[in-house]
Amino acid sequence: MINKLIAKIKETGAPIVVGLDPMMKYIPEQIKKKAFAEYGETLEGAAEAVFQYNKEIVDHIYDLVPAVKPQIAMYEQFGIPGLVAFKRTVDYCKEKGLVVIGDVKRGDIGSTSEAYAVGHLGKVQVGSHSYYGFDEDFATVNPYLGSDGIKPFIKVCQEEKKGLFILVKTSNPSSGEFQDRKLADADNRPLYEIVGEQVARWGEEHMGDDYSYIGAVVGATYPEMGKTLRKIMPKSYILVPGYGAQGGKGADLVHFFNEDGLGAIINSSRGIIAAYQQEKYEAYGEANFAEASRKAVEDMKADIEQALNNR
Amino acid sequence: MINKLIAKIKETGAPIVVGLDPMMKYIPEQIKKKAFAEYGETLEGAAEAVFQYNKEIVDHIYDLVPAVKPQIAMYEQFGIPGLVAFKRTVDYCKEKGLVVIGDVKRGDIGSTSEAYAVGHLGKVQVGSHSYYGFDEDFATVNPYLGSDGIKPFIKVCQEEKKGLFILVKTSNPSSGEFQDRKLADADNRPLYEIVGEQVARWGEEHMGDDYSYIGAVVGATYPEMGKTLRKIMPKSYILVPGYGAQGGKGADLVHFFNEDGLGAIINSSRGIIAAYQQEKYEAYGEANFAEASRKAVEDMKADIEQALNNR
């Protein structure tokens, strides 16, 4: 799957993943109105609106980008109907040929991590049959519990030729509270570097052609740390959130890429899916929200291209 | 809800939470057979077996213990039908008067943590209506992303009078890989102590009568660390996994309690729900698995009582 992701990045020329993080306030009135007319102002109605919103965006961007990243929390908040919309979104995106990164940030001890891995990336055994639960291509994982929380995910990834992005340095303002602490038993280097080293080691257990199936999450909002982490994990793809709405700019991104122009995939969520709400794209109007999303992808692609050409 | 939990611990005399972590290999054949006859060897069949298994155990233990802790991974592995079984389990346990701790170990950046908090503990807005998604009483949360990942959970807990257990020192063998690292910028103290201090501070923002709504997870497998953490977080309830099957013993548990005999709640999952598979309880047989679970709870209660009396 890492090979497929890289092939699609080369084919589209866009190291971009679109975050499908649908909040109700982003969804145009016409979509909500139709969904509520059918299902009422219920969890089912919200879930239907979420799926139709995603579908229209995906229909307008699937040929431009290699991948999407649905954030499961935005679906889970609507309970079971929301998770049905998550699954429908995963399936629809795969039908359109997109690589799907499930942003689930799961992580637990051994047998429990195994259950998450099976549910999101693998197959679960029921009697003499086996079934895929959610069947994303990649999942994001939290490393706080250490190797025995990560290894069961790697095992399932090996079986299924799927991959992970492990949280190393997250994009949020308070990510440094624990992640940046300097470790006395590691020459005063920060925790995120040590986690990054471990990601590189875990990555060796499941290599694709040029890059590992085991990648890392490093926020665009911390470009200098990204530069260091790029060197620590040369074979790990870096999933970079925080571009756009969270403040990361094109020029900040160059350090996340290797010299081959590969090694990073930049996420934008709000900046793409709710582009029509920005001043820059307001001429599209609510009715043409998905066209605005397409234009925002094209602009983001140009911004990254320019930054990479200028380095 | 922390006041209710403490009242129920006093009433039952059992600082015990039963982990409802149903794996297929624990579920007696007669339950699987019936569920598969109705739904086939499908995800729906597995989910039905899981719920019926939980229900029979809950029917046999609900008067002995204050709380249950379903581990959502064990349901999520069966996709949507599994999560329906999770929700049915939460609802059924609440009907029986049990406090429900959703072991979900979620955690993300601001708005995403808010969506998880809303989905598991609060209400989500849909048009002019609002709905509970999963509606547990407590949730477990991962602290790796720092304060802005935790605060949205605390906000929802304040609105709903619900609570959290934040991972501090987990019970698994490799938990020390990151959690035990010594911090140069904190007098070489280990990371888990610094996380514990932060839990204590977060806890001040949402106090119940005697204890905070914001608790911590500390593994029974690390009793000496538990002793230190007990002092660092005097007002935080500690949820203690790792008793029984993972190796923790009654005598290891005493340090997790305050002198008032409160402050800790001990989890056992496999040791209770699959008791009938242990040599000690095999006389019950598969048919009477839930009676074996009841006896295992009584034995666990006696073990903890004895340990506390001997301290």
XYZ file of C-alpha atoms in Angstrom:
622
model
C 0.000 0.000 0.000
C 2.952 2.362 0.580
C 4.064 1.535 -2.965
C 0.573 2.327 -4.227
C 0.519 5.582 -2.266
C 3.880 6.628 -3.719
C 2.854 5.636 -7.247
C -0.275 7.747 -6.918
C 1.687 10.700 -5.520
C 3.966 10.549 -8.575
C 1.009 10.128 -10.959
C -0.949 13.101 -9.568
C 2.123 15.207 -8.775
C 0.364 16.068 -5.532
C 1.805 14.942 -2.186
C -1.536 15.864 -0.680
C -4.095 14.085 1.458
C -7.508 15.637 1.904
C -8.802 15.376 5.444
C -12.464 14.412 5.403
C -13.337 15.870 8.813
C -16.912 16.954 8.253
C -18.286 19.251 10.937
C -21.942 20.237 10.706
C -21.005 23.899 10.362
C -19.088 23.139 7.151
C -21.936 21.276 5.445
C -23.931 23.444 3.025
C -27.560 24.106 3.901
C -28.915 22.399 0.776
C -27.315 19.084 1.797
C -28.496 19.287 5.387
C -31.996 20.265 4.297
C -32.312 17.257 1.991
C -30.912 14.815 4.555
C -33.132 16.162 7.346
C -36.177 16.024 5.062
C -35.529 12.333 4.582
C -34.353 11.296 8.082
C -35.367 14.185 10.334
C -32.985 16.138 12.551
C -31.632 12.848 13.900
C -28.259 11.113 14.117
C -29.250 9.304 10.913
C -30.026 12.637 9.260
C -26.662 14.082 10.313
C -24.860 10.958 9.098
C -26.594 11.117 5.724
C -25.635 14.795 5.371
C -22.025 13.963 6.259
C -21.832 11.203 3.673
C -23.449 13.229 0.861
C -21.133 16.153 1.639
C -18.067 13.887 1.501
C -19.286 12.218 -1.674
C -19.658 15.469 -3.549
C -16.203 16.632 -2.468
C -14.638 13.289 -3.382
C -16.340 13.367 -6.797
C -14.620 16.714 -7.429
C -11.118 15.892 -6.183
C -10.468 12.158 -6.634
C -8.487 12.659 -9.850
C -6.237 15.334 -8.293
C -4.990 13.674 -5.117
C -3.670 10.264 -4.102
C -5.374 9.939 -0.750
C -7.985 11.029 1.756
C -7.893 10.941 5.550
C -11.263 10.693 7.264
C -10.970 11.684 10.942
C -13.125 9.097 12.710
C -13.927 11.364 15.695
C -16.028 13.570 13.432
C -18.171 10.521 12.624
C -18.030 8.843 16.044
C -19.644 11.938 17.583
C -22.860 10.903 15.813
C -22.776 7.440 17.430
C -23.571 4.349 15.360
C -25.123 6.237 12.407
C -21.993 8.394 12.265
C -19.766 5.330 12.097
C -21.942 3.925 9.317
C -21.216 7.188 7.429
C -17.494 6.674 8.159
C -17.617 3.187 6.672
C -19.606 4.398 3.647
C -16.998 7.134 3.150
C -14.099 4.651 3.341
C -15.806 2.354 0.839
C -16.725 5.154 -1.548
C -13.212 6.616 -1.553
C -11.706 3.200 -2.266
C -14.175 2.714 -5.137
C -12.836 5.979 -6.574
C -9.293 4.607 -6.374
C -8.158 6.748 -3.454
C -5.839 5.511 -0.717
C -7.675 5.828 2.603
C -5.828 6.792 5.772
C -8.098 6.159 8.764
C -7.209 8.900 11.246
C -8.183 6.845 14.277
C -5.216 7.440 16.632
C -5.854 4.121 18.355
C -3.331 2.451 20.617
C -3.536 0.066 23.561
C -1.795 -2.946 25.090
C -1.072 -6.120 23.101
C -4.301 -8.055 22.586
C -6.334 -4.855 22.516
C -4.127 -3.214 19.890
C -4.526 -6.428 17.929
C -8.307 -6.007 18.022
C -8.039 -2.408 16.776
C -5.627 -3.491 14.033
C -7.949 -6.275 12.968
C -10.963 -3.954 12.991
C -9.393 -1.144 10.973
C -6.827 -2.824 8.729
C -7.340 -6.571 8.875
C -9.932 -9.307 9.006
C -11.681 -10.693 12.070
C -12.452 -14.380 12.386
C -16.074 -15.390 13.028
C -16.418 -19.167 13.146
C -15.070 -20.421 9.833
C -15.420 -17.060 8.072
C -13.446 -13.841 8.220
C -14.549 -10.268 7.623
C -13.096 -6.805 7.208
C -14.557 -4.377 9.738
C -13.621 -0.893 8.485
C -10.877 -1.801 5.999
C -8.876 1.407 5.711
C -5.484 1.257 3.917
C -3.510 3.034 6.642
C -4.293 3.936 10.245
C -2.819 6.527 12.596
C -1.593 5.103 15.911
C -0.560 6.592 19.296
C 2.834 5.391 20.627
C 2.448 6.217 24.353
C 2.124 2.536 25.333
C 5.382 1.484 23.645
C 6.380 -1.427 21.423
C 3.897 -4.001 22.630
C 1.108 -1.602 21.718
C 2.545 -1.071 18.215
C 3.740 -4.543 17.203
C 0.238 -6.057 16.838
C -0.566 -3.296 14.351
C 2.631 -4.027 12.415
C 1.794 -7.731 12.312
C -1.612 -7.070 10.745
C -0.009 -4.568 8.332
C 2.442 -7.241 7.224
C -0.372 -9.702 6.574
C -2.486 -7.186 4.698
C 0.248 -5.088 3.007
C -1.129 -2.037 4.813
C 0.557 0.702 6.801
C 0.618 2.995 9.806
C 1.384 6.588 10.605
C 2.571 6.766 14.206
C 2.225 10.037 16.163
C 5.670 11.516 16.744
C 5.260 15.299 16.989
C 1.683 16.482 16.700
C 0.630 19.812 15.177
C -1.265 21.282 18.135
C 0.030 24.176 20.292
C 0.490 22.111 23.475
C 2.075 19.094 21.785
C 5.382 20.050 23.408
C 4.039 19.559 26.915
C 5.177 15.929 26.919
C 6.600 15.365 23.419
C 9.335 18.013 23.744
C 10.587 16.994 27.185
C 14.353 16.517 27.216
C 15.476 13.055 28.201
C 18.348 12.773 30.661
C 18.927 9.178 29.564
C 19.242 10.182 25.897
C 21.752 13.061 25.924
C 18.999 15.579 26.677
C 17.349 14.954 23.343
C 13.593 15.515 23.220
C 11.113 12.664 23.545
C 9.776 13.139 19.993
C 13.233 12.335 18.567
C 13.383 9.126 20.572
C 9.885 8.192 19.404
C 11.048 9.000 15.855
C 14.040 6.672 16.228
C 11.732 3.946 17.396
C 9.426 4.550 14.398
C 12.461 4.126 12.125
C 13.287 0.814 13.824
C 9.692 -0.409 13.676
C 9.707 0.627 10.014
C 12.529 -1.767 9.220
C 10.174 -4.627 10.044
C 7.861 -3.808 7.163
C 9.576 -2.224 4.175
C 8.048 -1.407 0.785
C 10.238 -0.827 -2.268
C 11.805 2.489 -1.239
C 9.920 3.492 1.878
C 8.570 1.680 4.882
C 4.909 0.858 5.417
C 5.391 2.378 8.887
C 5.305 6.160 8.720
C 5.068 9.017 11.188
C 2.869 12.016 11.949
C 4.784 15.304 12.329
C 2.963 18.657 12.361
C 3.638 21.306 9.681
C 3.545 23.802 12.538
C 6.985 22.614 13.718
C 9.185 22.845 10.579
C 12.559 22.781 12.378
C 11.624 19.641 14.267
C 10.399 18.208 10.979
C 13.871 18.791 9.526
C 15.503 16.766 12.297
C 12.883 14.031 12.197
C 13.237 13.733 8.409
C 16.874 12.708 9.005
C 16.086 10.393 11.904
C 13.490 8.470 9.880
C 14.855 8.522 6.296
C 12.702 5.610 5.132
C 9.475 6.618 6.849
C 6.790 8.559 5.055
C 5.746 11.574 7.088
C 2.093 12.508 7.247
C 2.070 16.259 7.870
C -1.058 17.828 9.357
C -1.377 21.498 10.236
C -1.073 23.065 6.763
C -3.485 25.900 6.055
C -6.105 26.409 8.740
C -3.695 25.463 11.549
C -1.077 27.917 10.274
C 1.474 25.812 8.353
C 2.680 27.384 5.068
C 4.160 25.927 1.872
C 7.654 27.114 2.732
C 7.430 25.309 6.082
C 6.884 22.020 4.316
C 10.072 21.610 2.317
C 12.047 20.105 5.204
C 9.603 17.236 5.485
C 10.553 15.978 2.014
C 13.604 13.967 1.076
C 15.825 15.013 -1.815
C 13.968 12.602 -4.082
C 10.940 14.899 -3.652
C 9.193 12.101 -1.787
C 8.819 11.129 1.850
C 6.021 13.455 2.905
C 2.311 13.787 2.333
C 0.651 16.996 3.457
C -2.826 17.006 4.939
C -5.351 19.767 4.645
C -8.860 19.319 6.022
C -10.876 22.469 6.657
C -8.805 24.414 4.101
C -10.119 22.110 1.358
C -13.483 20.762 2.444
C -14.758 24.100 3.760
C -12.907 26.234 1.193
C -16.169 27.859 0.122
C -16.392 29.489 3.576
C -13.084 31.334 3.035
C -13.028 34.822 1.594
C -10.672 33.622 -1.126
C -13.221 31.173 -2.524
C -16.491 32.826 -1.547
C -17.363 33.605 -5.180
C -18.150 29.900 -5.616
C -21.028 30.177 -3.149
C -22.507 27.461 -1.013
C -24.084 25.734 -4.016
C -20.679 25.187 -5.649
C -18.805 24.197 -2.494
C -17.190 21.161 -4.140
C -15.827 23.222 -7.018
C -14.295 25.520 -4.400
C -12.684 22.448 -2.809
C -11.238 21.445 -6.181
C -9.766 24.897 -6.672
C -8.320 24.839 -3.140
C -6.585 21.526 -3.927
C -5.118 22.996 -7.126
C -3.889 26.043 -5.204
C -2.366 23.882 -2.475
C -0.614 21.726 -5.073
C 0.862 24.863 -6.705
C 1.949 26.232 -3.297
C 3.822 23.032 -2.439
C 5.333 22.759 -5.944
C 6.613 26.307 -5.728
C 8.071 25.764 -2.273
C 9.852 22.590 -3.425
C 11.173 24.316 -6.566
C 12.502 27.205 -4.479
C 14.471 25.073 -2.053
C -20.569 10.632 38.516
C -17.400 10.317 40.639
C -19.624 10.783 43.701
C -21.933 8.027 42.410
C -18.973 5.758 41.735
C -17.628 6.279 45.254
C -21.083 5.781 46.816
C -21.428 2.491 44.940
C -17.931 1.367 45.949
C -18.874 1.978 49.604
C -22.243 0.274 49.196
C -20.839 -2.882 47.557
C -17.591 -2.875 49.546
C -15.910 -3.751 46.277
C -13.446 -1.308 44.655
C -13.738 -3.442 41.545
C -14.545 -2.814 37.913
C -15.264 -5.757 35.649
C -13.681 -5.412 32.223
C -16.154 -6.491 29.578
C -13.561 -7.378 26.931
C -15.277 -10.230 25.139
C -13.006 -12.231 22.845
C -14.598 -14.969 20.762
C -12.464 -17.615 22.477
C -14.011 -16.726 25.845
C -17.623 -17.022 24.702
C -19.214 -20.392 25.548
C -20.196 -22.588 22.639
C -23.907 -22.596 23.511
C -24.061 -18.795 23.128
C -22.141 -18.737 19.853
C -24.252 -21.609 18.487
C -27.511 -19.800 19.212
C -26.296 -16.477 17.790
C -24.879 -18.091 14.641
C -28.122 -20.057 14.155
C -29.997 -16.777 14.088
C -27.531 -14.526 12.198
C -25.071 -16.916 10.587
C -21.301 -16.806 11.084
C -21.357 -13.085 10.316
C -20.312 -9.869 12.042
C -23.926 -9.610 13.214
C -23.744 -13.148 14.599
C -20.513 -12.382 16.446
C -21.980 -9.140 17.819
C -25.095 -10.927 19.069
C -22.937 -13.568 20.783
C -20.857 -10.822 22.406
C -23.914 -9.026 23.737
C -25.635 -12.150 25.071
C -22.390 -13.232 26.765
C -22.013 -9.805 28.405
C -25.668 -9.761 29.432
C -25.470 -13.074 31.238
C -22.313 -12.031 33.078
C -23.807 -8.657 34.015
C -26.978 -10.362 35.289
C -24.777 -12.400 37.637
C -22.513 -9.639 38.946
C -24.365 -6.324 38.856
C -25.248 -6.454 42.564
C -21.634 -7.151 43.600
C -19.674 -4.415 41.825
C -20.036 -0.677 41.229
C -18.835 -0.524 37.653
C -17.978 -2.197 34.380
C -15.412 -1.224 31.770
C -16.150 -2.364 28.225
C -12.997 -2.208 26.076
C -14.277 -0.763 22.793
C -11.516 -2.387 20.677
C -13.041 -5.796 21.345
C -16.284 -4.543 19.764
C -14.754 -2.323 17.088
C -12.985 -5.352 15.613
C -16.418 -6.543 14.463
C -17.043 -3.290 12.590
C -20.438 -1.581 12.818
C -22.306 -4.611 14.253
C -19.643 -4.827 16.953
C -20.140 -1.189 17.883
C -23.886 -1.774 18.055
C -23.104 -4.518 20.601
C -20.900 -2.023 22.484
C -23.772 0.457 22.662
C -26.256 -2.249 23.730
C -23.789 -3.285 26.442
C -23.392 0.301 27.699
C -27.168 0.764 27.783
C -27.845 -2.569 29.476
C -25.229 -1.984 32.184
C -26.658 1.456 32.925
C -30.151 -0.061 33.159
C -28.754 -2.393 35.811
C -27.448 0.611 37.759
C -23.764 0.074 36.950
C -21.322 2.913 36.324
C -19.892 2.443 32.821
C -16.281 3.309 32.065
C -15.776 3.357 28.292
C -12.235 2.103 27.767
C -11.749 3.984 24.523
C -8.285 5.551 25.016
C -9.160 8.367 22.633
C -7.157 11.554 22.360
C -6.484 14.086 19.605
C -6.071 17.827 19.040
C -8.674 20.388 20.198
C -11.711 20.192 17.955
C -11.199 16.486 17.343
C -10.957 15.671 21.041
C -14.141 17.669 21.445
C -15.873 15.420 18.904
C -14.721 12.290 20.776
C -15.852 13.814 24.077
C -19.228 14.680 22.632
C -19.618 11.211 21.112
C -18.715 9.241 24.222
C -19.732 11.443 27.135
C -21.835 14.312 25.850
C -24.509 15.286 23.378
C -24.074 16.223 19.746
C -26.162 18.965 18.163
C -28.167 18.090 15.040
C -30.189 21.058 13.852
C -32.361 22.042 16.806
C -32.026 18.675 18.571
C -29.213 17.066 20.531
C -28.383 13.405 21.018
C -26.125 11.186 23.068
C -23.947 8.982 20.858
C -22.512 6.310 23.159
C -23.193 7.909 26.546
C -20.693 6.195 28.839
C -20.181 7.661 32.345
C -16.388 7.823 32.168
C -13.903 7.474 29.318
C -10.204 6.628 29.256
C -8.045 9.168 27.434
C -4.457 9.233 26.086
C -2.370 12.264 27.186
C 0.374 12.213 24.497
C -1.006 15.339 22.751
C -0.961 17.484 25.905
C -3.429 19.909 27.485
C -5.244 21.043 24.380
C -6.113 17.409 23.672
C -7.443 16.932 27.220
C -9.282 20.189 27.958
C -12.153 19.577 25.499
C -12.850 16.299 27.327
C -12.841 18.112 30.679
C -15.245 20.744 29.350
C -17.771 18.090 28.292
C -17.279 16.286 31.627
C -18.096 19.516 33.469
C -21.299 19.961 31.470
C -22.388 16.361 31.919
C -21.019 15.659 35.414
C -18.963 12.834 33.930
C -15.331 11.873 34.290
C -12.078 10.679 32.737
C -9.294 8.271 33.512
C -6.144 9.558 31.816
C -3.333 7.108 30.959
C -0.353 7.771 33.210
C 1.532 4.481 33.606
C 0.042 1.594 31.673
C 0.163 -2.046 32.782
C 1.911 -3.565 29.759
C 5.536 -4.801 29.762
C 6.872 -2.137 27.376
C 5.025 0.794 28.957
C 8.363 2.051 30.253
C 9.777 2.566 26.783
C 8.525 6.155 26.733
C 6.618 6.565 30.017
C 9.651 5.845 32.245
C 12.113 8.121 30.438
C 13.880 10.438 32.855
C 13.388 14.116 32.146
C 16.428 16.367 32.293
C 14.167 19.390 32.646
C 12.360 17.883 35.657
C 15.173 16.793 37.992
C 15.512 13.471 36.160
C 12.069 12.376 37.243
C 10.271 9.965 34.918
C 7.710 11.135 32.380
C 4.845 9.254 34.063
C 5.311 11.367 37.213
C 5.101 14.561 35.191
C 1.970 13.276 33.446
C 0.618 12.401 36.911
C 1.262 15.939 38.138
C -0.565 17.289 35.144
C -3.512 14.934 35.821
C -3.659 16.322 39.365
C -3.744 19.868 37.979
C -6.394 19.018 35.386
C -8.323 17.337 38.197
C -8.596 20.584 40.124
C -10.745 21.942 37.303
C -13.513 19.427 37.952
C -13.809 18.320 41.563
C -16.477 16.099 43.086
C -17.102 16.048 46.854
C -13.886 14.335 47.946
C -12.249 13.256 44.709
C -11.854 14.736 41.266
C -13.857 13.653 38.243
C -10.495 13.428 36.468
C -8.715 10.198 37.381
C -5.705 8.276 36.147
C -4.819 4.839 34.799
C -1.874 3.182 36.565
C -1.100 -0.522 36.064
C -1.203 -2.972 38.995
C 1.952 -4.448 37.502
C 3.966 -1.430 38.709
C 3.126 -1.203 42.449
C 6.095 0.962 43.462
C 5.281 3.523 40.793
C 1.672 3.333 41.966
C 2.831 4.300 45.454
C 4.537 7.436 44.141
C 1.680 8.337 41.840
C -0.833 7.908 44.671
C 0.965 10.752 46.488
C 1.327 12.922 43.380
C -2.395 12.741 42.624
C -4.069 12.598 46.058
C -7.494 13.633 44.773
C -7.535 11.541 41.602
C -9.185 8.161 41.498
C -6.810 5.579 40.044
C -8.160 2.968 37.684
C -5.830 -0.003 38.076
C -5.690 -2.575 35.275
C -3.390 -5.582 35.268
C -4.772 -7.513 38.271
C -5.076 -11.263 37.788
C -4.381 -12.431 34.263
C -1.688 -9.771 33.681
C 0.104 -10.727 36.887
C -0.937 -8.127 39.489
C -1.704 -9.543 42.978
C -3.842 -8.293 45.884
C -0.792 -7.292 47.913
C 0.436 -5.148 44.990
C -2.740 -3.111 45.134
C -2.605 -1.584 48.592
C -0.375 1.306 47.564
C -2.958 2.500 45.063
C -5.445 3.255 47.859
C -5.473 6.272 50.116
C -5.706 5.878 53.879
C -9.470 6.407 53.666
C -9.608 3.055 51.855
C -10.709 4.906 48.723
C -8.957 6.357 45.690
C -8.535 3.222 43.596
C -10.718 0.911 41.566
C -9.193 -2.344 40.385
C -10.027 -3.798 37.003
C -10.157 -7.439 36.115
C -11.308 -8.572 32.678
C -10.339 -12.065 31.583
C -9.969 -13.192 35.215
C -13.696 -12.565 35.737
C -15.436 -12.941 32.401
C -13.517 -16.070 31.372
C -13.176 -17.448 34.910
C -14.793 -20.728 33.825
C -11.756 -21.398 31.621
C -9.422 -21.338 34.652
C -8.577 -24.541 36.496
C -9.784 -22.942 39.725
C -13.334 -22.554 38.436
C -13.556 -25.378 35.919
C -16.072 -27.287 38.062
C -18.679 -24.719 36.977
C -18.392 -25.870 33.385
C -19.127 -23.874 30.269
C -22.878 -23.955 30.925
C -22.463 -22.108 34.218
C -19.849 -19.621 33.059
C -21.640 -16.659 34.613
C -21.810 -18.317 38.034
C -18.059 -18.854 37.742
C -17.699 -15.114 37.001
C -19.731 -14.294 40.116
C -17.502 -16.524 42.252
C -14.394 -14.922 40.727
C -15.695 -11.467 41.696
C -16.331 -12.665 45.275
C -12.817 -14.119 45.453
C -11.288 -10.925 44.066
C -13.212 -8.839 46.596
C -11.925 -11.047 49.435
C -8.351 -10.846 48.099
C -8.414 -7.037 48.038
C -10.111 -6.837 51.448
C -7.469 -9.072 52.967
C -4.647 -7.094 51.397
C -6.110 -3.815 52.684
C -6.647 -5.278 56.178
C -3.048 -6.527 56.283
C -1.464 -3.227 55.374
